[in-house]
Each structure stands twice: as C-alpha cells, then as structure tokens.
JSON list of C-alpha atoms in Angstrom, two decimals:
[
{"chain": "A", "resi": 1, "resn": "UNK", "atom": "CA", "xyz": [-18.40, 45.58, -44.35]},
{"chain": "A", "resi": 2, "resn": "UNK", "atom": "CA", "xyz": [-20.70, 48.42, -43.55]},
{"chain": "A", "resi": 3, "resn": "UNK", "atom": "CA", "xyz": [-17.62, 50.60, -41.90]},
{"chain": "A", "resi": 4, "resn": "UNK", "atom": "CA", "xyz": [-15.30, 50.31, -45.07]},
{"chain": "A", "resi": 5, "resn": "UNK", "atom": "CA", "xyz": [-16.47, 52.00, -48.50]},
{"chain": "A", "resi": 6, "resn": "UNK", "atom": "CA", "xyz": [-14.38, 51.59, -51.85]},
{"chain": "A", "resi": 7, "resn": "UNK", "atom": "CA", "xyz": [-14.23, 54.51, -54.35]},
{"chain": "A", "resi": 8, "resn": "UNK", "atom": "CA", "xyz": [-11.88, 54.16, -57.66]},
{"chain": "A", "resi": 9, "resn": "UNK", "atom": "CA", "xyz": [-10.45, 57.81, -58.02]},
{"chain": "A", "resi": 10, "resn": "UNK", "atom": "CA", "xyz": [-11.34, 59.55, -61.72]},
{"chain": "A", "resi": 11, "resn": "UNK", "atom": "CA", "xyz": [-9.52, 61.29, -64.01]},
{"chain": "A", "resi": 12, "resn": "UNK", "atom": "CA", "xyz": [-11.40, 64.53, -63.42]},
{"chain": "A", "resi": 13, "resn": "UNK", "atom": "CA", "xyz": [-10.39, 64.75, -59.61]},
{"chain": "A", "resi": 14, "resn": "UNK", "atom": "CA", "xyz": [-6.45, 64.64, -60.37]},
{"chain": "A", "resi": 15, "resn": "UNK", "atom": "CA", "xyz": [-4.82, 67.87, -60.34]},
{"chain": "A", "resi": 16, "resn": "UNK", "atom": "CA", "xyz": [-1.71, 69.26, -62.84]},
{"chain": "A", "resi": 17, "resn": "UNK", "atom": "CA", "xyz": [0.54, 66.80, -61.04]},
{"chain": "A", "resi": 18, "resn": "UNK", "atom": "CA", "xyz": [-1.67, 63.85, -61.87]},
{"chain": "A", "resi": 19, "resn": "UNK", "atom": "CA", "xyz": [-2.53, 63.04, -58.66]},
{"chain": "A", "resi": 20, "resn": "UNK", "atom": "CA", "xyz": [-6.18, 63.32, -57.18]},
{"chain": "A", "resi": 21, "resn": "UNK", "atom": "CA", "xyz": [-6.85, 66.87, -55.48]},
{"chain": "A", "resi": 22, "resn": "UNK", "atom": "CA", "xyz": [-6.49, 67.57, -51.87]},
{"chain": "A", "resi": 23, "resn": "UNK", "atom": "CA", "xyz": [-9.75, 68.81, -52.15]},
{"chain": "A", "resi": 24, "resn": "UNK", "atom": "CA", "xyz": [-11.43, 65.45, -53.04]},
{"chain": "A", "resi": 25, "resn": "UNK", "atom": "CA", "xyz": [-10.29, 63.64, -49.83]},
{"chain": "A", "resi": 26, "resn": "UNK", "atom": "CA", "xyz": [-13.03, 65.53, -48.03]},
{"chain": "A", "resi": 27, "resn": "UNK", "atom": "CA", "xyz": [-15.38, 64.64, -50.70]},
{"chain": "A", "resi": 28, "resn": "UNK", "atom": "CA", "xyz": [-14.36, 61.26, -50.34]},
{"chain": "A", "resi": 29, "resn": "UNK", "atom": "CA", "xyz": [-14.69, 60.99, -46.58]},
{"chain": "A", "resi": 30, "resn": "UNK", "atom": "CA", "xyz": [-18.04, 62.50, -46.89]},
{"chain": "A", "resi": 31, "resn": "UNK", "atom": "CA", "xyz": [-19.07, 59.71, -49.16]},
{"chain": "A", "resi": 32, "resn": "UNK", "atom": "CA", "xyz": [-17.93, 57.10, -46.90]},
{"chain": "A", "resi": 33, "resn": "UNK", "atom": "CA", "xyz": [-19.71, 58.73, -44.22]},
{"chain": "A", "resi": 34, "resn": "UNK", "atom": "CA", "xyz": [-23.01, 58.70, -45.86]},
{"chain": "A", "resi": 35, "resn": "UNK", "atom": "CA", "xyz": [-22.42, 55.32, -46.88]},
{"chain": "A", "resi": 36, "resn": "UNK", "atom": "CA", "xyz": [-21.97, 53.70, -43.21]},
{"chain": "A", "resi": 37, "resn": "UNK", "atom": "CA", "xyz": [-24.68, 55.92, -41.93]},
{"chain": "A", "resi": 38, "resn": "UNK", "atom": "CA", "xyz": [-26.95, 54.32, -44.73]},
{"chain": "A", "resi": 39, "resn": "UNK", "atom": "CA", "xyz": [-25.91, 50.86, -43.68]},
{"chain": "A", "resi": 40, "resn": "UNK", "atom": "CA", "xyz": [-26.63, 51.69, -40.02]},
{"chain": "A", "resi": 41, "resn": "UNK", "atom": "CA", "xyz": [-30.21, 52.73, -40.44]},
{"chain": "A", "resi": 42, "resn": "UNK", "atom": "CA", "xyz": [-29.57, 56.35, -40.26]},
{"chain": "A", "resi": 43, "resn": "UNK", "atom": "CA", "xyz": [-29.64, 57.51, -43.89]},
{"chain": "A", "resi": 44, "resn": "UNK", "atom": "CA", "xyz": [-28.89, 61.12, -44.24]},
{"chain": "A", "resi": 45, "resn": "UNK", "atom": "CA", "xyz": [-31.63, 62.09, -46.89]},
{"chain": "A", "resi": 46, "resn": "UNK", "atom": "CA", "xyz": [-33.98, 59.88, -44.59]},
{"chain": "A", "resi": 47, "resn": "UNK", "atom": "CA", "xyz": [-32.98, 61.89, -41.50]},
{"chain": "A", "resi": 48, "resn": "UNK", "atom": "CA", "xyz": [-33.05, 65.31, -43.16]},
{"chain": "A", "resi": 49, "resn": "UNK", "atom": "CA", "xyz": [-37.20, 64.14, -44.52]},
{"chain": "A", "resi": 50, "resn": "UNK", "atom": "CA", "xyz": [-37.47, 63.89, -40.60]},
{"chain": "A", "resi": 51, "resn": "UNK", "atom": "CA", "xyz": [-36.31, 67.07, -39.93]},
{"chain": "A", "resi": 52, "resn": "UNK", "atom": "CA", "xyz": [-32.86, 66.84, -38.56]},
{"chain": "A", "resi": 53, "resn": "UNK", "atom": "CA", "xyz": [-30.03, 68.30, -40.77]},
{"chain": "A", "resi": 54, "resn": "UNK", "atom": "CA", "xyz": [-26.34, 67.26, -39.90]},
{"chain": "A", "resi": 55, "resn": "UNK", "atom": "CA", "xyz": [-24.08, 70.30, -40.87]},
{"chain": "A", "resi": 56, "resn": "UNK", "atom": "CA", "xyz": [-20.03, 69.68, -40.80]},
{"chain": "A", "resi": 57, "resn": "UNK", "atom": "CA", "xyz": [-18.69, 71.74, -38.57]},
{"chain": "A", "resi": 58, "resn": "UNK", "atom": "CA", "xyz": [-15.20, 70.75, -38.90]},
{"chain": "A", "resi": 59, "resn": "UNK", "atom": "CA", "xyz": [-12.95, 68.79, -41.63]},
{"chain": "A", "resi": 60, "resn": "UNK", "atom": "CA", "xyz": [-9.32, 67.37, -41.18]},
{"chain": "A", "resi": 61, "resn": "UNK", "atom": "CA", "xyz": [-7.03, 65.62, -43.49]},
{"chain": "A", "resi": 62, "resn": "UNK", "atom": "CA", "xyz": [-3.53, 64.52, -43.65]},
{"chain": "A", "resi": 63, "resn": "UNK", "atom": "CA", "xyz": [-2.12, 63.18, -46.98]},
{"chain": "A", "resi": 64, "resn": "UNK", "atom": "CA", "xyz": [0.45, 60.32, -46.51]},
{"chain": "A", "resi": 65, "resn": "UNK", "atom": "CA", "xyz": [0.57, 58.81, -50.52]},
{"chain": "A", "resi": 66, "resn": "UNK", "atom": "CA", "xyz": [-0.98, 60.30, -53.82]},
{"chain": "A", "resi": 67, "resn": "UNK", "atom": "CA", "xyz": [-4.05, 58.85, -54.95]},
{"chain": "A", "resi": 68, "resn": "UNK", "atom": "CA", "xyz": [-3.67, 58.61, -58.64]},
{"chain": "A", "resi": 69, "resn": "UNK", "atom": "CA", "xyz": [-6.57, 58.26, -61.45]},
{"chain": "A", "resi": 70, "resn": "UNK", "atom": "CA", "xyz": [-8.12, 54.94, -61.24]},
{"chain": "A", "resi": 71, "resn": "UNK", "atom": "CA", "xyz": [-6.53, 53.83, -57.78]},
{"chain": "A", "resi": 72, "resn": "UNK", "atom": "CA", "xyz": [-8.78, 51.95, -55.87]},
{"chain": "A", "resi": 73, "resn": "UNK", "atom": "CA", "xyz": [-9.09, 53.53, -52.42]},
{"chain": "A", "resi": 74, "resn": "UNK", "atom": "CA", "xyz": [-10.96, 51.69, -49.00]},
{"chain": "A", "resi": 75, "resn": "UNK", "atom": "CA", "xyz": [-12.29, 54.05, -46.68]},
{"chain": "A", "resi": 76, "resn": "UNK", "atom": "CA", "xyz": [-12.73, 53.13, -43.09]},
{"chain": "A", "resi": 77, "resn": "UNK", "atom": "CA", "xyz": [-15.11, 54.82, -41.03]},
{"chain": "A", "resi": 78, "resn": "UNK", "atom": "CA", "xyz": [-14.83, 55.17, -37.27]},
{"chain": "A", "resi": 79, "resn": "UNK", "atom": "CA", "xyz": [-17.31, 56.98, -35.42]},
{"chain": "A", "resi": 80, "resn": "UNK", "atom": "CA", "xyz": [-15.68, 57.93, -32.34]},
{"chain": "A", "resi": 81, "resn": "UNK", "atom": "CA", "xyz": [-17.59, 60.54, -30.62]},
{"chain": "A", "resi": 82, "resn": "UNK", "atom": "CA", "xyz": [-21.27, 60.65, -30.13]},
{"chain": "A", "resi": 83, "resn": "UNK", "atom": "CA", "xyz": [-23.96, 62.19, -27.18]},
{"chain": "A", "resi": 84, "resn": "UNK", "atom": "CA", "xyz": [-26.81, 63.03, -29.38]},
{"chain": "A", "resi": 85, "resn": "UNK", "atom": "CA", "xyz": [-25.86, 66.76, -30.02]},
{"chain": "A", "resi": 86, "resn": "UNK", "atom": "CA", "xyz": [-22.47, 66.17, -31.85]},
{"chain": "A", "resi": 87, "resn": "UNK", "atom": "CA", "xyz": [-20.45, 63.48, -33.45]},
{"chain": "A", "resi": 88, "resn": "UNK", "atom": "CA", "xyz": [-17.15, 62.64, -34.22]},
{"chain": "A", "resi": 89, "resn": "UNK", "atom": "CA", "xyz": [-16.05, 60.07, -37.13]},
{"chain": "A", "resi": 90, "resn": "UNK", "atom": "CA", "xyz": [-12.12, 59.48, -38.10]},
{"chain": "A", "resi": 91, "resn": "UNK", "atom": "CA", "xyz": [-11.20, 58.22, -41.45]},
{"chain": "A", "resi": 92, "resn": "UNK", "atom": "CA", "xyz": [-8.29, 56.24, -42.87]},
{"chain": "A", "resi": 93, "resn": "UNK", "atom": "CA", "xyz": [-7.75, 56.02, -46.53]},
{"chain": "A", "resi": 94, "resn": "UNK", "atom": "CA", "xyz": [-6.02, 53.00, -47.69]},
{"chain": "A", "resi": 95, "resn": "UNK", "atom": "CA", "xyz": [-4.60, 51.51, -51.21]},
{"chain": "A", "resi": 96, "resn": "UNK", "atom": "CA", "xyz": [-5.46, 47.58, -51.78]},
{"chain": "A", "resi": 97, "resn": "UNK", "atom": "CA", "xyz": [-1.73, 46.73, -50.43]},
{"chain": "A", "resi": 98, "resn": "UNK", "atom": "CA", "xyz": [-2.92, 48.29, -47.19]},
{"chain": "A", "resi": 99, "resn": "UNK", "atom": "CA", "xyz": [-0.78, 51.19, -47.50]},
{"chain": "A", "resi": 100, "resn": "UNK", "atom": "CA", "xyz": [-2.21, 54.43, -46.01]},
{"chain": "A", "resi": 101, "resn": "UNK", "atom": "CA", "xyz": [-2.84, 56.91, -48.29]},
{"chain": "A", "resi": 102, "resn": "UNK", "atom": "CA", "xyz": [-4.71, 59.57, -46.30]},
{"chain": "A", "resi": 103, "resn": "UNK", "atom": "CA", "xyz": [-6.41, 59.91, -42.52]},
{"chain": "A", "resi": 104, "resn": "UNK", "atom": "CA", "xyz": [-8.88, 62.02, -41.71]},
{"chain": "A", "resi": 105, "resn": "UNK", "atom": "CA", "xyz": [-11.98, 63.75, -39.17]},
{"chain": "A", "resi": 106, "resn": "UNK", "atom": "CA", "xyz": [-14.94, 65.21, -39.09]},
{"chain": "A", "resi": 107, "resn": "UNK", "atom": "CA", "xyz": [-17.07, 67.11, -36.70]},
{"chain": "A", "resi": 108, "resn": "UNK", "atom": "CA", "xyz": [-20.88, 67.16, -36.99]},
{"chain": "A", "resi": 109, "resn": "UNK", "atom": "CA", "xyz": [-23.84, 68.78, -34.91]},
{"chain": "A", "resi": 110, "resn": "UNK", "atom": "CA", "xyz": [-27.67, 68.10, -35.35]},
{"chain": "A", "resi": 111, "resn": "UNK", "atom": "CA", "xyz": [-29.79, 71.44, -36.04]},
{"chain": "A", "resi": 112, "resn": "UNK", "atom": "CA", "xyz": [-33.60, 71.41, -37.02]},
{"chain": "A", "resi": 113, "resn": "UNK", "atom": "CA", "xyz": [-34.80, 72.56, -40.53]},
{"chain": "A", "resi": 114, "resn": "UNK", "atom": "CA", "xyz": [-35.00, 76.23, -38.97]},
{"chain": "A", "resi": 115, "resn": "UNK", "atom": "CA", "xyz": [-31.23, 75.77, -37.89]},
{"chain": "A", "resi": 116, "resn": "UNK", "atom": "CA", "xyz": [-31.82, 75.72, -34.19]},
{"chain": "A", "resi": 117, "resn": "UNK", "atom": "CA", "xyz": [-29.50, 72.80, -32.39]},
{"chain": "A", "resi": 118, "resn": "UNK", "atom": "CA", "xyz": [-31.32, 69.67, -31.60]},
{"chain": "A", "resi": 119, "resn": "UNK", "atom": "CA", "xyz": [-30.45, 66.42, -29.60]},
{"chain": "A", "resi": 120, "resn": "UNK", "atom": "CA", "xyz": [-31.39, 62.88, -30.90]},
{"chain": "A", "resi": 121, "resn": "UNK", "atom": "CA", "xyz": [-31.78, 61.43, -27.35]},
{"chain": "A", "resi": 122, "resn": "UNK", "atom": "CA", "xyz": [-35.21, 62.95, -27.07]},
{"chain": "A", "resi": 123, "resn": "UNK", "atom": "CA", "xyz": [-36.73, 63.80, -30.16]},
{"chain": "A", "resi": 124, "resn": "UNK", "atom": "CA", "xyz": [-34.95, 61.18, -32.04]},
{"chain": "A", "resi": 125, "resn": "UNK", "atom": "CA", "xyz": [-34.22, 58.62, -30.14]},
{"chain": "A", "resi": 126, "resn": "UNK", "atom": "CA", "xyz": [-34.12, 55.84, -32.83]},
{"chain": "A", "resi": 127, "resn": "UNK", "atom": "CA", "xyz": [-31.39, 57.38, -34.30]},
{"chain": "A", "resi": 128, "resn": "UNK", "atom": "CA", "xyz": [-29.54, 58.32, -31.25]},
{"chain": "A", "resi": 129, "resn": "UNK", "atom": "CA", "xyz": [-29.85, 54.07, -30.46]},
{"chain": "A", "resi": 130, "resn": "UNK", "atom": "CA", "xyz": [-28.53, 53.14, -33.60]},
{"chain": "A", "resi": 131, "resn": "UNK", "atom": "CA", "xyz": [-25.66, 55.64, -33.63]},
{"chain": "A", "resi": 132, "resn": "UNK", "atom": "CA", "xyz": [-24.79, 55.39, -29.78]},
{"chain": "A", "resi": 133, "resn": "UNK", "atom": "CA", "xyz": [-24.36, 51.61, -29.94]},
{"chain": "A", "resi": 134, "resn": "UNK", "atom": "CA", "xyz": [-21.73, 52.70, -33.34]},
{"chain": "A", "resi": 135, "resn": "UNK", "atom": "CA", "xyz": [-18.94, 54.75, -31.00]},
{"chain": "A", "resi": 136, "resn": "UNK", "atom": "CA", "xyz": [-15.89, 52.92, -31.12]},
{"chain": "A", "resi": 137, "resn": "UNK", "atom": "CA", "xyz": [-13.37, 54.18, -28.28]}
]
C-alpha cells in the first residue's frame, strides 16, 4: 500500500533500556513520509531538483509501546492538511498484531531554494494536484 511503510527497528537505535530511542520515531515518521510522497509522484529529492524545499516546521509524538531491536513496525501515513503553502500528515505506528506502538504529526511549509515561502497551486501545480487529491479528512 503506498500509505503504509514497514521499517524493522536496529540494534543501534535502542537506548540503555533496550528499547528504540524516542528520538528515532521522528526519524521513522520522516521515512514513511518520504516514502508515500515517492509513491504519489511527489518525490522529495525530485521536488527539491525543481526548486521547492519542504522544511518541518513542527514534529509530534506520543509513545504508547516500546519498539524493541528487530520489531517490525508499519507506519501509516495520513496526510490531513494541505492548501499548497502548508501540509499536515499524522502518523500511527503499529506492531504486526496491530497494536499501537506510537502516533504522531508533522507540519510542513514549501520555501524556494533562497528560503522565501512558495505555493504549489501556481508555480507547481502538478504537485499541488497530486497532493490535494491525497487529504484525507
């Protein structure tokens, strides 16, 4: 499914405790970001050679069960916010049983290579029709 991206947790990303750094989830929901946005047709690295960078401008999580080393994880990716100048996606980390192990946002704007905020409607709007018709309410 292009909205749900597996990642197996490694031994280097657990903390003292043995369980996978808080840090990591962040990581992780950036990876299953990129991911879905690939699928979509709007590949990061291919929208950044166009000259549109996507800087996070905010980053949630909420821990609900350790993720251990080697723990397969399923990310789902919602994107649930979107006008061409900012959007939204919401995350929900889950073990094979289905349990929830973490949930999660992100916030994202659109600024040009010089860093001066952009909208995809009118410069872009091949992206902004791929990623409009993606907002799930």
């Amino acid at each position: 499914m292009k909205n749900i991206y597996r990642r197996r947790a490694n031994y280097y990303e657990t903390d003292q405790m043995g369980i996978v750094h808080h840090s990591n989830h962040i990581r992780y929901f950036e990876e299953a970001r990129l991911y879905y946005m690939h699928n979509i047709g709007c590949d990061a690295a291919e929208m950044e050679r166009s000259g549109i960078i996507i800087p996070n401008v905010d980053a949630y999580a909420k821990y609900e069960k350790p993720i251990r080393f080697y723990n397969d994880i399923d990310i789902e990716v919602k994107l649930v916010k979107f006008n061409g100048a900012i959007m939204r996606y919401e995350y929900t980390a889950r073990f094979e049983d289905g349990q929830i192990a973490a949930t999660g946002h992100t916030t994202h704007c659109f600024v040009s290579k010089d860093f001066k905020p952009i909208t995809l409607k009118r410069k872009y709007p091949e992206y902004y029709d791929k990623l409009k018709k993606e907002v799930v309410l």
